[in-house]
Amino acid sequence: MSSQVSMVDCAVATLVLLATSFIADSAVADSSPLSEQAYPILKKHCARCHSEDLVVPGMDVLDRQSLTDGDYLVPGEPDESAIWQRVGVDRDMPPEGEGSLSEAELSVLKKWIEADAPYPSIGDRPFVSNKQILLAVLDQLRKTEVNNRRFKRFFSFANLNNNWSSVTNEEYLLHQAALSKTANSLSWKPRIVPPRPVDINRTLFVIDLRDYGWDRTDVWQTLLSLYPYGIRFEETADEELNTIARQVRLECGSEVPVLRADWFISNASRPPLYHDIMRLPEHTKQLERMLDVDTEKDYSNDRLDRAGFATSGVSGQNRLVDRHETVYGMYWKSFDFRSSTSRGNIFQFPLGPAFLQNPFPAQTFEHDGGEMIFTLPNRLQGYFLTDGIGKRIDAGPEDVVSDRLKTSGTSAIVNGLSCMACHKHGVIRFEDTVRDGNAVFGQAREKVQSLYPRADRLQARLDQDEKTFLSALQQAIGHLMLPGEEIQTYPEPIGPVARRYSQDLGLEAIAVELGVEDVQQLQQTIQRSSRLRSLGLGPLARGQRVKREMWDSLSGTISTFQLTALELDLGSPHRVFSE
């Protein structure tokens, strides 16, 4: 054992040298003038509608694969590319009023497509192996005071680093912003704490579980219980890797101290993990007690601000929202409807919901669900979806609310993830149309005037809540912004990361996720191995793609990824078994 430890010490001593082979933040691998000229044109003229907002679902102009998969872009063939037909031939895109492309910009785009539409990537970077990642982990742990090592955990971007062709500098920074926003949105602690980069090239990030309150409820084990990429490296053919992995476990007490950042962003932000990590209760009443909110008393005492409108970004039906004060800031409670008729007509029935002490039973609406948005102690936001009786649900019924961007993989509004992706600046802006447009009279109308504030008061509330949220978001991701960039114009990071994560996977993507450098050899191995083909990897050998759902779904307690890694002798599956 002493010789093995000595070997590890020597390996750790070389870490600084290994770090220089990690990704270079500002380098650009593809120095082609066309890629460097075309990408900013797409970002300037197209990205707002076709990247930040996926007006055409699945069409992201900053993601080459989404364009080629959807035949929007046919490399080498402008006349066959829908994007060129709309921009360069029909010239009806961008829409009128959004600014048109100059003739010089059009010339660049056409030449770019003719040259097979190269995209800029992060840089000319060497492959980062599992061993390098574990060495960096071990080095960081040994720099940490002994008593604090058990609280250190890590997030890795190695799979993105190793994906040479499809991840740009901007996407890499956006993933880092998404990691910080997600981690801090899963915290009941009062302080924003961005994950800290371990190496100069930002491949590996470290956190302290205590900064987010994750030590108290063993959140890391909760994450590992559903983590499909957990691998134990102590039983591979690589003895050096085995020894390093054992030392890491001894130092921090976890066999799997590193999670893939993109998996964490896409999955910890949605049920069941979102509910478990945030310890969200089963009913709205319980949540309101946690936040010290009495909605019925606020209604009776005119201590809330209410607004109603006919359509919203997630629903084609009426929507009504109430704002309450809480111990941490605000609590917005929405009332959503399957139909805008009968008791779903908030202009005829603006004084719900029904409760025992409500003096206006004839004017109460009947809602079918709701979304609760509340300020966290660190001033970011938490989310809670319910059915019509206030019971917590994982996703909103699609006949009530839906997500055209399909951030969750479908049009369903999924609690946490869909909400974080949608609420870029906190609470979404709206205008009330009920105060002056209702159809009630007498005392009921006076109550409407008391509950539904004038436009200037309502907008002041929205200004206040947006300022609070953006200030916290600035603390979480501001260090990743470019000089002169403002938080109001920075793209929302979680949605694009989640949508990218759910894309189908080709051979190169599978290789980098396994940590395999030789893609051609992996393809040949799949061709020869009936076991790998039986796991569903056969299409990869023929240049086709497989579904993310197949790759990381659990069969019993083991994922296809873990079974593949085991077959390739890359490590053995890790799984936390429930009692």
XYZ file of C-alpha atoms in Angstrom:
579
model
C 0.000 0.000 0.000
C 2.835 2.413 0.805
C 4.204 2.066 -2.700
C 0.761 2.792 -4.108
C 0.419 5.934 -1.989
C 3.843 7.037 -3.117
C 2.780 6.527 -6.700
C -0.306 8.682 -6.114
C 1.793 11.395 -4.479
C 3.983 11.468 -7.552
C 0.935 11.634 -9.766
C -0.501 14.501 -7.759
C 2.796 16.328 -8.110
C 2.305 16.304 -11.864
C -1.162 17.834 -11.643
C 0.029 21.337 -12.417
C 1.533 20.048 -15.630
C -1.652 18.176 -16.460
C -3.674 21.309 -15.828
C -1.889 23.043 -18.661
C -3.372 20.455 -21.000
C -6.915 21.277 -19.920
C -9.083 23.520 -22.047
C -7.956 27.044 -22.835
C -10.819 29.370 -21.999
C -10.346 31.889 -24.754
C -8.845 29.839 -27.544
C -10.792 29.060 -30.685
C -10.040 25.781 -32.405
C -11.680 26.619 -35.683
C -9.875 29.786 -36.768
C -11.743 29.885 -40.062
C -12.755 33.496 -40.770
C -16.150 32.241 -41.923
C -16.984 30.584 -38.606
C -15.786 33.642 -36.703
C -17.840 35.969 -38.917
C -21.012 33.907 -39.316
C -21.591 33.005 -35.668
C -21.943 36.640 -34.470
C -24.373 37.306 -37.345
C -26.585 34.433 -36.232
C -26.377 35.601 -32.638
C -27.172 39.215 -33.510
C -30.096 38.662 -35.870
C -31.551 35.249 -34.991
C -30.651 34.119 -31.470
C -33.284 36.039 -29.520
C -36.129 34.134 -31.182
C -34.267 30.977 -32.213
C -32.028 30.276 -29.211
C -33.066 32.187 -26.104
C -36.713 31.597 -27.085
C -37.235 28.562 -29.297
C -39.982 30.081 -31.413
C -39.551 27.037 -33.663
C -39.149 24.143 -31.189
C -35.881 22.303 -31.773
C -34.352 25.031 -33.921
C -31.473 26.683 -32.061
C -29.281 28.749 -34.389
C -26.379 28.613 -31.920
C -26.436 24.797 -31.935
C -25.327 23.341 -35.262
C -26.760 19.886 -34.527
C -30.284 21.207 -33.986
C -30.139 22.953 -37.362
C -28.787 19.967 -39.283
C -31.119 17.478 -37.552
C -34.109 19.565 -38.552
C -32.922 20.197 -42.128
C -32.847 23.920 -41.417
C -29.192 23.760 -42.426
C -27.745 21.468 -45.092
C -23.962 21.988 -44.961
C -22.568 22.833 -48.375
C -26.034 23.433 -49.875
C -27.495 26.932 -49.348
C -30.370 26.257 -51.767
C -31.380 23.193 -49.689
C -31.090 25.032 -46.368
C -34.331 26.467 -45.031
C -32.437 29.049 -43.001
C -30.886 30.513 -46.161
C -34.151 30.407 -48.076
C -35.863 32.511 -45.402
C -32.967 34.909 -44.771
C -31.224 35.143 -48.140
C -33.890 34.332 -50.748
C -37.356 35.187 -49.415
C -35.853 37.723 -47.017
C -38.842 37.539 -44.675
C -36.537 36.796 -41.758
C -35.768 38.493 -39.441
C -39.375 39.750 -39.158
C -40.174 43.326 -40.118
C -39.073 45.717 -37.407
C -36.349 43.412 -36.089
C -33.601 44.759 -38.360
C -32.485 43.261 -41.652
C -29.163 41.727 -42.639
C -26.810 43.780 -44.737
C -25.653 42.526 -48.114
C -22.214 41.890 -46.593
C -23.751 39.772 -43.821
C -25.829 37.808 -46.326
C -22.704 37.149 -48.391
C -20.909 35.803 -45.320
C -23.809 33.491 -44.421
C -24.043 32.050 -47.914
C -20.293 31.415 -48.147
C -20.401 29.935 -44.646
C -23.057 27.384 -45.654
C -21.174 26.584 -48.849
C -18.101 25.876 -46.701
C -20.071 23.265 -44.689
C -21.164 25.777 -42.015
C -18.295 25.495 -39.514
C -19.064 26.614 -35.950
C -16.432 28.025 -33.599
C -15.602 25.710 -30.707
C -13.979 26.260 -27.325
C -10.460 25.636 -28.416
C -7.710 23.372 -29.541
C -7.826 21.404 -26.325
C -6.476 18.012 -25.331
C -8.632 15.232 -24.000
C -9.338 15.321 -20.237
C -9.432 11.788 -18.847
C -11.196 10.343 -15.833
C -7.787 9.954 -14.225
C -6.997 13.645 -14.667
C -10.307 14.596 -13.101
C -9.709 12.353 -10.081
C -6.177 13.688 -9.712
C -7.555 17.218 -9.636
C -10.121 16.138 -7.024
C -7.439 14.523 -4.878
C -5.189 17.558 -5.117
C -8.052 19.863 -4.076
C -8.945 17.625 -1.127
C -5.343 17.609 0.082
C -5.320 21.404 -0.002
C -8.375 21.406 2.260
C -8.253 21.240 6.056
C -8.744 17.617 7.113
C -11.958 18.232 9.058
C -13.561 19.954 6.068
C -12.751 17.380 3.390
C -15.896 15.324 3.973
C -18.004 18.322 2.955
C -16.288 18.851 -0.413
C -18.027 17.678 -3.596
C -17.368 18.373 -7.264
C -19.033 19.024 -10.622
C -17.302 18.145 -13.883
C -17.533 19.642 -17.364
C -15.094 17.113 -18.842
C -17.680 15.655 -21.222
C -18.232 19.115 -22.690
C -14.507 19.816 -22.884
C -13.921 16.561 -24.739
C -16.693 17.197 -27.252
C -14.401 19.014 -29.670
C -16.824 19.984 -32.376
C -20.071 21.184 -30.832
C -19.432 23.292 -27.713
C -18.510 26.951 -28.108
C -16.927 29.292 -25.583
C -20.268 30.951 -24.978
C -22.007 27.621 -24.388
C -19.289 26.592 -21.963
C -19.724 29.781 -19.935
C -23.505 29.389 -20.104
C -23.192 25.896 -18.587
C -21.131 27.358 -15.754
C -23.770 30.039 -15.168
C -26.463 27.356 -15.167
C -24.531 25.349 -12.574
C -24.311 28.308 -10.197
C -27.928 29.336 -10.714
C -29.163 25.780 -10.167
C -27.095 25.100 -7.052
C -28.124 28.372 -5.434
C -31.768 27.853 -6.423
C -31.657 24.623 -4.402
C -30.580 26.349 -1.200
C -32.411 27.650 1.870
C -29.242 29.399 3.021
C -29.133 33.236 3.057
C -25.938 33.611 1.012
C -25.222 33.145 -2.717
C -22.183 30.875 -3.149
C -21.073 30.155 -6.744
C -19.281 26.799 -7.241
C -15.553 27.484 -7.440
C -13.325 26.342 -10.333
C -10.544 23.962 -9.310
C -8.342 24.275 -12.392
C -7.474 27.362 -14.390
C -9.437 26.025 -17.347
C -12.681 25.545 -15.386
C -13.144 21.851 -16.136
C -13.850 20.943 -12.508
C -15.774 22.902 -9.851
C -15.831 22.371 -6.087
C -18.575 23.129 -3.555
C -18.954 22.835 0.198
C -22.191 21.022 1.050
C -22.688 23.269 4.065
C -22.941 26.399 1.905
C -26.304 25.183 0.583
C -27.524 23.315 3.652
C -27.033 20.046 1.804
C -25.109 18.473 4.670
C -28.156 18.397 6.939
C -30.326 16.110 4.823
C -27.592 14.208 2.949
C -28.494 15.773 -0.387
C -25.472 14.233 -2.145
C -26.745 10.717 -1.416
C -30.176 11.788 -2.656
C -28.577 12.903 -5.927
C -26.570 9.692 -6.235
C -29.717 7.605 -5.773
C -30.841 8.725 -9.254
C -27.475 9.471 -10.841
C -27.046 7.260 -13.953
C -23.352 8.064 -14.518
C -21.938 6.969 -11.171
C -18.839 4.803 -11.666
C -16.464 3.282 -9.134
C -12.920 3.378 -10.473
C -11.376 1.123 -7.839
C -11.761 -2.094 -9.818
C -10.481 -1.305 -13.315
C -7.502 -2.704 -15.191
C -5.690 0.604 -14.580
C -3.969 0.106 -11.217
C -2.937 3.748 -10.952
C -6.543 4.853 -11.471
C -7.683 2.312 -8.864
C -5.272 3.698 -6.303
C -6.203 7.322 -6.977
C -9.905 6.486 -6.651
C -9.311 4.764 -3.307
C -7.401 7.761 -2.012
C -10.212 10.105 -3.062
C -12.747 7.963 -1.221
C -10.625 7.903 1.916
C -10.157 11.662 1.856
C -13.797 12.731 1.400
C -15.811 9.625 2.322
C -17.650 9.291 -1.005
C -17.108 6.744 -3.768
C -18.658 9.202 -6.220
C -17.651 12.741 -5.184
C -17.996 14.093 -8.737
C -21.231 14.623 -10.674
C -21.582 15.655 -14.278
C -22.672 19.280 -14.179
C -25.067 19.038 -17.136
C -26.913 16.092 -15.551
C -27.185 17.970 -12.262
C -28.554 21.112 -13.927
C -31.135 19.168 -15.939
C -32.273 16.761 -13.223
C -31.754 18.261 -9.767
C -33.946 21.150 -10.901
C -36.976 18.922 -11.530
C -39.066 16.415 -9.526
C -38.471 14.230 -7.695
C -35.038 15.673 -6.849
C -36.202 19.287 -6.796
C -38.927 18.518 -4.257
C -36.648 16.318 -2.162
C -33.685 18.721 -2.062
C -35.883 21.735 -1.328
C -37.946 19.747 1.201
C -41.154 21.083 -0.344
C -44.355 19.960 1.432
C -47.345 18.212 -0.080
C -49.807 21.108 0.076
C -49.917 24.861 -0.496
C -51.106 25.475 3.071
C -47.958 23.820 4.427
C -45.756 25.881 2.114
C -47.487 29.059 3.231
C -46.886 28.192 6.870
C -43.188 27.714 6.031
C -43.164 31.197 4.517
C -45.321 32.729 7.267
C -48.096 33.692 4.849
C -51.824 33.711 5.693
C -53.495 34.168 2.326
C -57.073 34.238 3.664
C -56.276 36.901 6.243
C -54.378 38.930 3.622
C -57.473 38.720 1.398
C -59.822 39.763 4.179
C -57.581 42.625 5.318
C -56.752 43.891 1.803
C -53.076 43.080 2.351
C -52.383 41.543 -1.044
C -51.925 42.867 -4.575
C -53.976 41.064 -7.215
C -53.947 41.143 -11.002
C -55.902 39.276 -13.655
C -55.477 38.941 -17.402
C -56.899 36.940 -20.287
C -53.706 35.245 -21.544
C -50.187 34.592 -20.300
C -46.978 33.065 -21.613
C -47.941 29.583 -20.425
C -51.725 29.584 -20.786
C -54.308 30.591 -23.357
C -56.948 30.864 -20.631
C -57.504 33.469 -17.938
C -54.918 33.803 -15.211
C -55.059 35.555 -11.862
C -52.127 36.237 -9.509
C -51.838 37.418 -5.906
C -48.761 38.936 -4.288
C -48.156 38.488 -0.564
C -45.294 39.537 1.711
C -43.227 36.780 3.367
C -40.374 36.515 5.831
C -37.951 36.415 2.864
C -39.619 38.780 0.406
C -42.539 38.026 -1.880
C -44.946 35.164 -2.538
C -46.805 35.201 -5.860
C -49.705 32.755 -6.082
C -51.376 32.145 -9.434
C -54.812 30.731 -10.168
C -55.070 28.954 -13.533
C -58.095 27.674 -15.412
C -59.002 25.009 -17.947
C -61.733 27.254 -19.303
C -62.311 30.993 -19.334
C -66.071 30.500 -19.125
C -68.440 29.938 -16.221
C -66.544 30.202 -12.900
C -63.313 30.443 -14.859
C -64.322 33.897 -16.079
C -62.340 36.129 -13.716
C -64.060 39.249 -15.028
C -67.422 37.991 -13.790
C -65.994 36.116 -10.779
C -62.966 38.146 -9.596
C -63.224 37.535 -5.834
C -62.182 33.940 -5.296
C -61.112 31.566 -4.184
C -63.946 30.256 -2.058
C -63.197 29.914 1.647
C -65.327 29.979 4.797
C -64.819 33.654 5.670
C -65.053 34.998 2.114
C -68.013 37.445 2.159
C -68.480 37.303 -1.620
C -69.425 33.673 -2.439
C -71.429 34.761 -5.484
C -68.328 36.267 -7.086
C -65.772 33.523 -6.333
C -63.946 31.852 -9.200
C -63.139 28.121 -9.389
C -59.582 27.424 -10.519
C -57.910 24.227 -11.723
C -54.332 24.710 -10.635
C -51.672 27.208 -9.752
C -48.014 28.178 -9.674
C -46.421 29.593 -6.542
C -43.246 31.685 -6.793
C -41.486 32.706 -3.611
C -38.311 34.471 -2.586
C -35.643 32.220 -1.120
C -33.455 33.439 1.737
C -30.682 34.179 -0.787
C -33.187 36.223 -2.895
C -33.395 33.800 -5.812
C -36.738 32.061 -6.339
C -38.446 28.807 -5.388
C -41.392 27.246 -7.213
C -44.414 25.115 -6.365
C -47.120 23.736 -8.697
C -50.523 22.594 -7.448
C -53.820 21.188 -8.606
C -57.121 22.951 -7.962
C -57.250 21.977 -4.283
C -53.686 23.030 -3.498
C -52.018 19.621 -3.617
C -48.452 19.665 -4.929
C -47.961 18.212 -8.414
C -44.865 17.486 -10.495
C -46.141 19.076 -13.713
C -49.052 21.258 -14.724
C -51.842 19.696 -16.820
C -51.146 20.577 -20.435
C -54.764 21.644 -21.013
C -54.173 24.326 -18.371
C -50.540 25.384 -18.944
C -47.847 24.340 -21.422
C -44.266 25.144 -22.429
C -43.725 25.775 -26.123
C -39.940 25.609 -25.629
C -40.196 22.014 -24.318
C -37.470 22.636 -21.764
C -38.410 19.496 -19.859
C -38.353 17.397 -23.055
C -42.106 17.791 -23.572
C -44.529 20.704 -23.545
C -45.349 19.986 -19.896
C -44.565 22.704 -17.350
C -42.386 20.786 -14.876
C -41.971 22.260 -11.417
C -38.590 23.859 -10.839
C -36.892 23.359 -14.198
C -39.557 24.891 -16.463
C -40.112 27.721 -13.998
C -36.413 28.572 -13.640
C -36.013 28.582 -17.421
C -39.077 30.751 -17.976
C -38.616 33.316 -15.208
C -35.452 34.878 -16.594
C -35.801 38.093 -14.584
C -37.841 36.704 -11.706
C -41.568 37.345 -11.931
C -42.712 37.827 -15.530
C -44.196 41.221 -16.345
C -47.951 41.526 -16.828
C -50.731 44.112 -16.735
C -54.019 43.798 -14.884
C -57.223 44.040 -16.928
C -59.734 43.137 -14.194
C -59.727 46.285 -12.057
C -61.278 48.381 -14.838
C -62.853 45.549 -16.817
C -64.851 43.554 -14.267
C -68.613 43.006 -14.308
C -69.481 43.252 -10.594
C -71.157 46.061 -8.658
C -71.762 47.443 -5.195
C -69.634 46.104 -2.327
C -68.135 43.461 -4.575
C -66.820 46.178 -6.886
C -65.390 48.062 -3.923
C -63.568 44.891 -2.877
C -62.172 44.546 -6.390
C -60.868 48.109 -6.176
C -59.174 47.239 -2.865
C -57.534 44.013 -4.046
C -56.581 44.980 -7.602
C -54.171 47.945 -7.326
C -53.751 50.701 -9.851
C -51.213 50.106 -12.602
C -48.481 52.273 -11.061
C -48.607 50.419 -7.733
C -48.598 47.021 -9.447
C -45.644 47.943 -11.629
C -43.767 49.227 -8.589
C -44.207 45.816 -6.968
C -42.941 44.096 -10.099
C -39.988 46.497 -10.275
C -39.132 45.738 -6.657
C -39.283 41.961 -7.106
C -37.285 42.037 -10.345
C -34.589 44.162 -8.747
C -34.333 41.754 -5.802
C -34.043 38.699 -8.045
C -31.585 40.216 -10.514
C -29.351 41.389 -7.678
C -29.114 37.791 -6.414
C -28.630 36.455 -9.946
C -25.806 38.937 -10.457
C -24.069 37.483 -7.399
C -24.542 33.958 -8.761
C -23.402 34.433 -12.368
C -22.032 37.964 -12.733
C -18.438 36.745 -12.598
C -19.074 34.828 -15.828
C -20.328 37.823 -17.787
C -18.218 39.700 -20.299
C -17.006 43.223 -19.493
C -19.841 45.666 -20.083
C -22.478 42.903 -20.262
C -25.592 43.555 -18.169
C -27.551 41.002 -16.165
C -30.818 42.131 -17.807
C -29.566 41.080 -21.242
C -27.689 37.933 -20.208
C -29.426 34.823 -21.584
C -31.246 32.559 -19.170
C -28.784 29.640 -18.756
C -30.743 26.682 -17.350
C -33.206 26.250 -20.230
C -30.598 25.946 -23.026
C -28.514 23.521 -20.946
C -31.526 21.296 -20.229
C -32.624 21.320 -23.854
C -29.119 20.460 -25.036
C -28.825 17.668 -22.490
C -32.009 15.984 -23.770
C -30.815 15.820 -27.399
C -30.172 12.528 -29.159
C -26.596 11.252 -28.905
C -24.194 10.312 -31.673
C -21.059 8.184 -31.396
C -18.800 11.128 -30.507
C -21.096 12.267 -27.699
C -21.301 8.715 -26.308
C -17.507 8.419 -26.402
C -16.865 11.623 -24.477
C -19.473 10.728 -21.892
C -17.720 7.413 -21.331
C -14.341 9.116 -21.194
C -13.138 7.242 -24.308
C -10.695 9.194 -26.462
C -10.555 6.920 -29.510
C -13.987 7.253 -31.129
C -13.159 4.954 -34.051
C -12.040 2.187 -31.722
C -15.295 2.514 -29.749
C -17.257 2.181 -32.964
C -15.366 -1.006 -33.864
C -15.881 -2.389 -30.360
C -19.640 -1.857 -30.649
C -19.623 -3.585 -34.046
C -17.880 -6.644 -32.560
C -19.755 -6.822 -29.255
C -23.161 -8.478 -29.208
C -23.461 -7.389 -25.564
C -23.101 -3.692 -26.436
C -25.514 -4.044 -29.324
C -28.016 -5.740 -27.024
C -27.850 -2.672 -24.775
C -29.186 -0.601 -27.698
C -25.897 0.837 -28.984
C -26.004 -0.850 -32.397
C -27.193 2.291 -34.252
C -24.015 4.113 -33.192
C -21.856 1.702 -35.201
C -23.875 2.670 -38.284
C -23.488 6.415 -37.761
C -26.940 6.845 -36.256
C -28.035 8.328 -32.926
C -29.573 6.964 -29.764
C -31.984 8.589 -27.322
C -30.726 10.270 -24.157
C -33.608 8.604 -22.337
C -32.288 5.181 -23.328
C -28.706 6.072 -22.380
C -29.314 7.294 -18.854
C -32.544 5.552 -17.881
C -32.338 3.072 -15.044
C -33.110 -0.598 -15.666
C -33.724 -1.704 -12.114
C -30.914 0.182 -10.422
C -28.347 0.326 -13.246
C -28.291 2.581 -16.320
C -27.312 1.731 -19.877
C -24.294 4.012 -19.432
C -23.133 2.076 -16.370
C -23.615 -1.293 -18.074
C -21.626 -0.032 -21.061
C -18.820 1.247 -18.833
C -18.709 -2.113 -17.077
C -18.527 -3.974 -20.387
C -15.647 -1.740 -21.517
C -13.822 -2.163 -18.182
C -14.019 1.560 -17.486
C -15.350 1.068 -13.964
C -18.134 -0.643 -12.057
C -21.625 0.793 -11.526
C -22.307 2.715 -8.371
C -25.784 2.711 -6.965
C -27.304 3.724 -3.645
C -29.783 1.025 -2.710
C -32.914 1.934 -0.746
C -33.736 -0.007 2.385
